[in-house]
mmCIF file of C-alpha atoms in Angstrom:
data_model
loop_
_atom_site.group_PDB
_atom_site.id
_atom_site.type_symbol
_atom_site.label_atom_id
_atom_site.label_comp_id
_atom_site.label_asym_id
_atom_site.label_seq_id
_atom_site.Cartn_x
_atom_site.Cartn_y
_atom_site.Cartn_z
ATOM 1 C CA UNK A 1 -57.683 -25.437 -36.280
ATOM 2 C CA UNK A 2 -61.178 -24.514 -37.408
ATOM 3 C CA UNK A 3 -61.225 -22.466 -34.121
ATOM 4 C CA UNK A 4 -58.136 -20.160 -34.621
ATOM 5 C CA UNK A 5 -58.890 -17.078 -37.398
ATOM 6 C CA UNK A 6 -56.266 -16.863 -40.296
ATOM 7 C CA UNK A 7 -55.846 -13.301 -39.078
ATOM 8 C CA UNK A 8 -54.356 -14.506 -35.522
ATOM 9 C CA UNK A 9 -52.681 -17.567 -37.800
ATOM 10 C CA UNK A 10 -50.785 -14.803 -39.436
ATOM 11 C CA UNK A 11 -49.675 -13.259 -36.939
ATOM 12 C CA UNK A 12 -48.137 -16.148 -35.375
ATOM 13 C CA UNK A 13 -46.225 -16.313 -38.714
ATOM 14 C CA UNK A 14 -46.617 -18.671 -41.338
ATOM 15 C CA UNK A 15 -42.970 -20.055 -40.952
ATOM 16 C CA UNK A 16 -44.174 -22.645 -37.997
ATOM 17 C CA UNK A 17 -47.375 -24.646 -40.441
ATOM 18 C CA UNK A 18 -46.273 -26.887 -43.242
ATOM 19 C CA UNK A 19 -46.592 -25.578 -46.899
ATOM 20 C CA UNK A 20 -50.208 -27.536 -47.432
ATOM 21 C CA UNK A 21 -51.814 -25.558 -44.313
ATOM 22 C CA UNK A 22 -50.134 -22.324 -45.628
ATOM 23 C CA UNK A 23 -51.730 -22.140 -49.077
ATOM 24 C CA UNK A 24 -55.150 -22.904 -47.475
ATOM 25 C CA UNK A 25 -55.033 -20.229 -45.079
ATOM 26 C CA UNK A 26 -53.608 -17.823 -47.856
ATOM 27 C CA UNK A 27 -56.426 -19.027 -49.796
ATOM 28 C CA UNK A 28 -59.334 -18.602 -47.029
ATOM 29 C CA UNK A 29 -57.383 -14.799 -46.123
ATOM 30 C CA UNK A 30 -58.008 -14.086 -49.987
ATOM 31 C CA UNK A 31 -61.444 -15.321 -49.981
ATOM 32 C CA UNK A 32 -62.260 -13.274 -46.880
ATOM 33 C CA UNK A 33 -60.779 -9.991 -48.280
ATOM 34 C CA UNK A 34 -62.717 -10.585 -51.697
ATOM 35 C CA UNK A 35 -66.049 -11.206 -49.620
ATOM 36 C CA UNK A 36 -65.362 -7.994 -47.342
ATOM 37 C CA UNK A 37 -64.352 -6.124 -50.053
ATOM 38 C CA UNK A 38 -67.689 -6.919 -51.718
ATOM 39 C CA UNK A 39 -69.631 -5.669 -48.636
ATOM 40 C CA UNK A 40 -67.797 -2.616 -47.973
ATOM 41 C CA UNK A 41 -68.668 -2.007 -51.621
ATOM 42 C CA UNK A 42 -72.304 -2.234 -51.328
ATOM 43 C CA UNK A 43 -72.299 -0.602 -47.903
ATOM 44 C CA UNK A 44 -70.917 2.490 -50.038
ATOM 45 C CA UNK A 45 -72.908 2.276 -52.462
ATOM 46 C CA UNK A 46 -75.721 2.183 -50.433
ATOM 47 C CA UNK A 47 -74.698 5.374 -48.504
ATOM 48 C CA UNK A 48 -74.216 7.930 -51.366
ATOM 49 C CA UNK A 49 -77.488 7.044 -53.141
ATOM 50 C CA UNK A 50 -79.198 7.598 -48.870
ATOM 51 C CA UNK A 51 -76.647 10.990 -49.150
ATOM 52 C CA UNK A 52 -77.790 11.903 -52.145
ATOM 53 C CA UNK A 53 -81.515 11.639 -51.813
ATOM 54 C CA UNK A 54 -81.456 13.134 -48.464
ATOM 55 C CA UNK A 55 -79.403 16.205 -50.604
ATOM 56 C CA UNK A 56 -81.592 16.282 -52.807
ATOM 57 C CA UNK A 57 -84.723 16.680 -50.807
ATOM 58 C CA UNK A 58 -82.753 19.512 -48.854
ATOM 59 C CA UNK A 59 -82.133 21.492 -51.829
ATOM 60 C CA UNK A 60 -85.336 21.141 -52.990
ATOM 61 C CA UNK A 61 -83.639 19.304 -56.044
ATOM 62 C CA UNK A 62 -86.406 16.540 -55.092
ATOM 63 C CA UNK A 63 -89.591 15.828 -56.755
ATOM 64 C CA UNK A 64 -92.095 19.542 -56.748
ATOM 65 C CA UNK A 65 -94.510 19.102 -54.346
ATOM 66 C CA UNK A 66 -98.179 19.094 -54.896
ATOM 67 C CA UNK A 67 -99.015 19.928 -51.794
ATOM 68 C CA UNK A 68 -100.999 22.916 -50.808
ATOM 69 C CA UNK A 69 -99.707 25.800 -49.064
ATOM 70 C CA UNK A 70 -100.745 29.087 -47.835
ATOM 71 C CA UNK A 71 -100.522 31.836 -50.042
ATOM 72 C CA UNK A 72 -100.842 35.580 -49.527
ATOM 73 C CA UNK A 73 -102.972 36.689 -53.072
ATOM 74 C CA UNK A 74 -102.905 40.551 -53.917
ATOM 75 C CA UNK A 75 -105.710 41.778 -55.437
ATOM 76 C CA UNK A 76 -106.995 45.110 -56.801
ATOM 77 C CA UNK A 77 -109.573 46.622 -54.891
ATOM 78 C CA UNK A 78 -113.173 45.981 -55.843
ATOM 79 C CA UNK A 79 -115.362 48.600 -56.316
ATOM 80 C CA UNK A 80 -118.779 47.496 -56.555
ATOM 81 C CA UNK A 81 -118.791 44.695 -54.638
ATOM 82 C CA UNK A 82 -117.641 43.029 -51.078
ATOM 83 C CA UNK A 83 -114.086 42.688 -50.972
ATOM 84 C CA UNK A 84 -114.393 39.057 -49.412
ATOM 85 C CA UNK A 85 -117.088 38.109 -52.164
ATOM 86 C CA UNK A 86 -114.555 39.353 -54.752
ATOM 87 C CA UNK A 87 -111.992 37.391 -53.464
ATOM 88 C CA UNK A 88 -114.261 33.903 -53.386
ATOM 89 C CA UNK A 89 -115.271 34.742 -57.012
ATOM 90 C CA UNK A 90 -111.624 35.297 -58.218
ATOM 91 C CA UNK A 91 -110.432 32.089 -56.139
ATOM 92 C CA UNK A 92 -113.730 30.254 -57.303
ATOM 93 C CA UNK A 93 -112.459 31.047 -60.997
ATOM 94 C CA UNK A 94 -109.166 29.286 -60.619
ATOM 95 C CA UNK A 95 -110.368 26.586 -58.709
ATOM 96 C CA UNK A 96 -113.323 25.570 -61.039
ATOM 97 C CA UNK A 97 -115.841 25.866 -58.016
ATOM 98 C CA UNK A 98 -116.986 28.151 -55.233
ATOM 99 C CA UNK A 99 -117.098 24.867 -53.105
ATOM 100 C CA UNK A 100 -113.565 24.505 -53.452
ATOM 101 C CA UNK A 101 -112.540 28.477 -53.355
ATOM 102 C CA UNK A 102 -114.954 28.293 -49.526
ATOM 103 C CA UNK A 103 -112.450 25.215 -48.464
ATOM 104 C CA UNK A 104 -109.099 26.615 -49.649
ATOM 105 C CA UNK A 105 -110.225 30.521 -48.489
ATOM 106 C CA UNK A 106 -108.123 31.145 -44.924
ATOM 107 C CA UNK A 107 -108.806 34.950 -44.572
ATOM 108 C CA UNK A 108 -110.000 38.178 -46.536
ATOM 109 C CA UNK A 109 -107.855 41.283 -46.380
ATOM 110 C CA UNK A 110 -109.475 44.851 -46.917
ATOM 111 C CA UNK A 111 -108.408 47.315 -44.736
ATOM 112 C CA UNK A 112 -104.451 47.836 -45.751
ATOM 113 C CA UNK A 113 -104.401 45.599 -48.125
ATOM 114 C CA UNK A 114 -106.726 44.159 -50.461
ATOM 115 C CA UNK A 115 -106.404 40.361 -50.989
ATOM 116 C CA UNK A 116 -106.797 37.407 -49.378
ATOM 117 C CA UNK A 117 -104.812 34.339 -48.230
ATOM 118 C CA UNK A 118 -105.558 30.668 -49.191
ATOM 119 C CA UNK A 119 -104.698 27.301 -49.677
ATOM 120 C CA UNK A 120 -103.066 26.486 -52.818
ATOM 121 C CA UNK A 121 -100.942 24.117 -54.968
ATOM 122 C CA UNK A 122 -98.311 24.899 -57.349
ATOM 123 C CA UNK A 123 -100.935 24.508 -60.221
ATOM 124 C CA UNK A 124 -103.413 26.400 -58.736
ATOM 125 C CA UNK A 125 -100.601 29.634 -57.706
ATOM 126 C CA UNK A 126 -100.870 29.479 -61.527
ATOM 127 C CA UNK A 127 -104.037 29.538 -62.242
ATOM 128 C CA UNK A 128 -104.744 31.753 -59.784
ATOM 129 C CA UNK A 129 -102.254 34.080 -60.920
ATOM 130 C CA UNK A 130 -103.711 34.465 -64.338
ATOM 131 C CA UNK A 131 -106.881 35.627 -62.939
ATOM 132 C CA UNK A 132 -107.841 39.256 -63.697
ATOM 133 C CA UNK A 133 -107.669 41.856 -61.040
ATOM 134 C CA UNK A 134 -104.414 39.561 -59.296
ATOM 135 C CA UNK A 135 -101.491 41.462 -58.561
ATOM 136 C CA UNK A 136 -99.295 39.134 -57.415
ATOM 137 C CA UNK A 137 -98.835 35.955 -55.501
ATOM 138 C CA UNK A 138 -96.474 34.752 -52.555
ATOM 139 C CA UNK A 139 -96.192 32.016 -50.203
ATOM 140 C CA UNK A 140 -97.362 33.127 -46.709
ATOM 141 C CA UNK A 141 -94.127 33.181 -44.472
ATOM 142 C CA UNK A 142 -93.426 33.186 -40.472
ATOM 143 C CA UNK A 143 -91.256 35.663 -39.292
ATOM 144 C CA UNK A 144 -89.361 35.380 -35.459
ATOM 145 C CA UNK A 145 -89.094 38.605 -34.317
ATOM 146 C CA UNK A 146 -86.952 37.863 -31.437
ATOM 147 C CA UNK A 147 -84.462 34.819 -30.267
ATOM 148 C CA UNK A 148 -86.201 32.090 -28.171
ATOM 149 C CA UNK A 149 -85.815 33.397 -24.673
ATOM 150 C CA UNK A 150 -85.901 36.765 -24.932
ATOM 151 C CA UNK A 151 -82.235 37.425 -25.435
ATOM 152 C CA UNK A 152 -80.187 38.916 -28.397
ATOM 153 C CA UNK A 153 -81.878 42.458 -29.277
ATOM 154 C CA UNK A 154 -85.732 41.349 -29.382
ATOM 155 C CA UNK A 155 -88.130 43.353 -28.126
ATOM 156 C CA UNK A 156 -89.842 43.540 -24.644
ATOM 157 C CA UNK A 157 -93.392 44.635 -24.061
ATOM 158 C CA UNK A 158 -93.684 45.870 -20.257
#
């Protein structure tokens, strides 16, 4: 009888086993509901707090980042001096050292634009925005001028 599940007991209806073996196997169904129920339990509780960290990390609801990430910094245009030695000074004034302004410096704008792009954490986008002479500040961003392919109104350079 060990063999034989109370489920497919059940099902062969409890009329057939004497009263003894009927209150045992409504006792062991019981148990096993209670101790399934307690699983599915965790097993749901475990999946909203996964669902809600993943969320959270979508929506940027997460913890801020102090990673760094390139920024395009405008700057007004120096007059008495390099534009790309400007733009290490100002950096090297927000980042405490012209070590660290050389490392975090990706390129120096002067012809359309003066400014230069760089490197930076959240902190430092403040810092660095406080400077005299900054304009303004913006996280560098990739445009796709086209859909992969070639299809869908892009255009095409013969």
């Amino acid at each position: 009888m060990e063999n034989v599940t109370s489920h497919a007991l059940f099902h062969l209806g409890l009329k057939k086993f004497p009263d003894s073996i009927k209150r045992e196997m409504q006792t062991f169904a019981r148990g096993t509901r209670v101790y399934l129920n307690h699983h599915i339990i965790i097993i749901i509780i475990v999946f909203f707090l996964f669902s809600s960290i993943v969320m959270a990390e979508s929506t940027g609801e997460a913890t801020v980042s102090s990673e760094a990430k390139v920024h395009i910094i405008y700057t007004e245009k120096p007059t008495d001096e390099e534009p790309k030695t400007y733009h290490l000074r100002t950096l090297s004034s927000a980042l405490g050292s012209e070590e660290a302004a050389k490392d975090a410096l990706i390129y120096s704008y002067k012809e359309a634009a003066s400014g230069f792009s760089a490197k930076l954490t959240p902190e430092q986008v403040t810092e660095i925005s406080k400077q005299p002479g900054v304009i303004q500040v913006v996280p560098s961003q990739t445009y796709q001028l086209h859909k992969p392919g070639g299809g869908g109104g892009g255009f095409k350079l013969t």
